[in-house]
Amino acid sequence: ENYGDEEMTAEQVDGLLEEVAEILDVTLRPGTPKIRILVRSLGDIALLARRTGGVAGHGTECGALYFPGANLVVIPYYSRTMLGHEMAHYLTDHYLPSTPRRHWERIAQRVEDELPLSAPVARRPSLPDVAARALAVPAVAPAN
């Protein structure tokens, strides 16, 4: 769900999740519950933090939240750094279950530090679209 001003695409979210998983050296599994992302105002996030007693243990002065068990991330807008930090909590929750909660924030900080500010170029080359292939001129053999 997105209540922000900017559209956040599934490709952005999936790509970022793969990057964070790579930083944490975890392999994503299809059977794991999917992360849910809700974009709300900072005021709404502060209210949620107060009502839940500061989910992350940082009081109510937080800009984003991850709710363990609910697979829910609440952010005020799309930011690779902010969302990557919260995705680190999600991945720690689901893929590194023996990690004590007191270490979650340090792990998320490491992800923030290692995450590039911009998305990397796609790892898999995309195929040209059908129209581009239809217009391609066949190569001509060189003359002898």
Coordinates of C-alpha atoms in Angstrom, one line a residue:
E1 CA 0.0 0.0 0.0
N2 CA 1.3 3.4 -0.8
Y3 CA 0.0 6.6 0.7
G4 CA 3.1 8.6 -0.5
D5 CA 3.4 11.1 -3.3
E6 CA 5.7 8.9 -5.4
E7 CA 5.0 5.5 -6.9
M8 CA 7.0 2.6 -5.6
T9 CA 7.3 -0.2 -8.0
A10 CA 7.4 -3.9 -7.3
E11 CA 10.6 -4.1 -9.3
Q12 CA 12.2 -1.5 -6.9
V13 CA 11.1 -3.4 -3.9
D14 CA 12.1 -6.9 -5.2
G15 CA 15.5 -5.6 -6.4
L16 CA 16.2 -3.9 -3.1
L17 CA 15.2 -7.0 -1.2
E18 CA 17.7 -9.1 -3.3
E19 CA 20.5 -6.6 -2.6
V20 CA 19.8 -6.6 1.1
A21 CA 19.7 -10.4 1.1
E22 CA 23.1 -10.5 -0.7
I23 CA 24.6 -8.2 1.9
L24 CA 23.3 -10.4 4.7
D25 CA 24.4 -13.6 2.7
V26 CA 20.9 -15.1 2.8
T27 CA 19.1 -17.0 0.1
L28 CA 15.5 -15.9 -0.4
R29 CA 13.0 -18.8 -0.2
P30 CA 9.7 -18.7 -2.0
G31 CA 7.8 -20.2 1.0
T32 CA 8.8 -17.4 3.3
P33 CA 6.0 -14.9 4.1
K34 CA 6.3 -11.8 1.9
I35 CA 7.2 -8.5 3.2
R36 CA 4.4 -6.0 3.3
I37 CA 5.2 -2.3 2.9
L38 CA 2.9 0.5 4.0
V39 CA 3.8 4.2 3.2
R40 CA 2.3 6.5 5.8
S41 CA 3.1 10.0 7.1
L42 CA 5.8 10.5 9.8
G43 CA 3.0 11.5 12.2
D44 CA 1.2 8.2 11.6
I45 CA 4.5 6.3 12.1
A46 CA 5.2 8.2 15.4
L47 CA 1.6 7.4 16.5
L48 CA 2.1 3.7 15.6
A49 CA 5.4 3.7 17.5
R50 CA 3.8 5.2 20.6
R51 CA 0.8 2.8 20.5
T52 CA 3.1 -0.2 20.1
G53 CA 5.5 0.9 22.8
G54 CA 8.4 1.5 20.4
V55 CA 8.6 -1.7 18.5
A56 CA 12.3 -1.5 17.9
G57 CA 13.0 -0.4 21.4
H58 CA 14.0 3.1 20.3
G59 CA 11.0 5.0 21.7
T60 CA 8.8 7.0 19.5
E61 CA 11.4 9.0 17.6
C62 CA 11.6 6.7 14.7
G63 CA 11.2 7.4 11.0
A64 CA 10.2 3.9 10.0
L65 CA 9.0 0.7 11.6
Y66 CA 9.3 -3.1 11.2
F67 CA 6.7 -5.2 12.9
P68 CA 8.2 -8.7 13.5
G69 CA 5.8 -11.6 12.9
A70 CA 3.5 -9.3 10.8
N71 CA 6.1 -8.9 8.1
L72 CA 5.1 -5.3 8.0
V73 CA 7.3 -2.3 7.2
V74 CA 6.0 1.2 7.6
I75 CA 7.9 4.0 5.9
P76 CA 7.1 7.7 5.1
Y77 CA 8.4 7.5 1.5
Y78 CA 10.5 5.4 -0.8
S79 CA 14.2 5.6 0.2
R80 CA 16.6 2.8 -0.6
T81 CA 18.5 3.4 2.6
M82 CA 15.4 3.6 4.9
L83 CA 13.6 0.6 3.2
G84 CA 16.8 -1.4 3.1
H85 CA 17.3 -0.9 6.8
E86 CA 13.8 -2.1 7.5
M87 CA 14.2 -5.0 5.1
A88 CA 17.3 -6.0 7.0
H89 CA 15.0 -6.4 10.1
Y90 CA 12.6 -8.5 8.0
L91 CA 15.4 -10.8 6.7
T92 CA 16.9 -11.1 10.1
D93 CA 13.5 -12.1 11.5
H94 CA 12.9 -14.8 8.9
Y95 CA 16.3 -16.0 7.8
L96 CA 18.6 -15.4 10.8
P97 CA 16.3 -16.6 13.6
S98 CA 19.0 -17.3 16.1
T99 CA 20.2 -13.7 16.0
P100 CA 19.3 -12.0 19.3
R101 CA 17.0 -8.9 19.0
R102 CA 19.7 -6.7 20.6
H103 CA 21.8 -7.3 17.4
W104 CA 19.1 -6.4 14.9
E105 CA 19.8 -2.7 14.8
R106 CA 23.6 -3.2 14.3
I107 CA 22.8 -5.6 11.4
A108 CA 20.4 -3.1 9.8
Q109 CA 23.1 -0.3 10.2
R110 CA 25.6 -2.5 8.4
V111 CA 23.2 -2.9 5.6
E112 CA 22.7 0.8 5.4
D113 CA 26.4 1.3 5.2
E114 CA 26.9 -1.3 2.5
L115 CA 23.9 -0.5 0.4
P116 CA 24.6 1.7 -2.7
L117 CA 22.6 4.8 -2.9
S118 CA 21.4 4.0 -6.4
A119 CA 20.2 0.7 -7.7
P120 CA 22.8 -1.4 -9.6
V121 CA 22.4 -2.1 -13.3
A122 CA 20.2 -5.2 -13.8
R123 CA 22.1 -8.4 -13.4
R124 CA 20.2 -10.2 -16.1
P125 CA 20.2 -8.5 -19.5
S126 CA 16.7 -7.7 -20.6
L127 CA 15.5 -8.9 -24.0
P128 CA 14.8 -6.2 -26.6
D129 CA 11.1 -5.7 -27.1
V130 CA 9.3 -7.3 -30.0
A131 CA 9.1 -4.1 -32.1
A132 CA 12.8 -3.5 -31.8
R133 CA 13.6 -7.1 -33.0
A134 CA 11.2 -6.8 -35.9
L135 CA 12.9 -3.7 -37.1
A136 CA 16.4 -5.0 -36.8
V137 CA 18.2 -5.3 -40.2
P138 CA 20.0 -8.5 -40.8
A139 CA 23.8 -8.3 -41.0
V140 CA 25.2 -8.3 -44.5
A141 CA 28.2 -10.6 -45.2
P142 CA 31.3 -8.6 -46.0
A143 CA 32.3 -8.4 -49.7
N144 CA 35.4 -10.4 -50.7

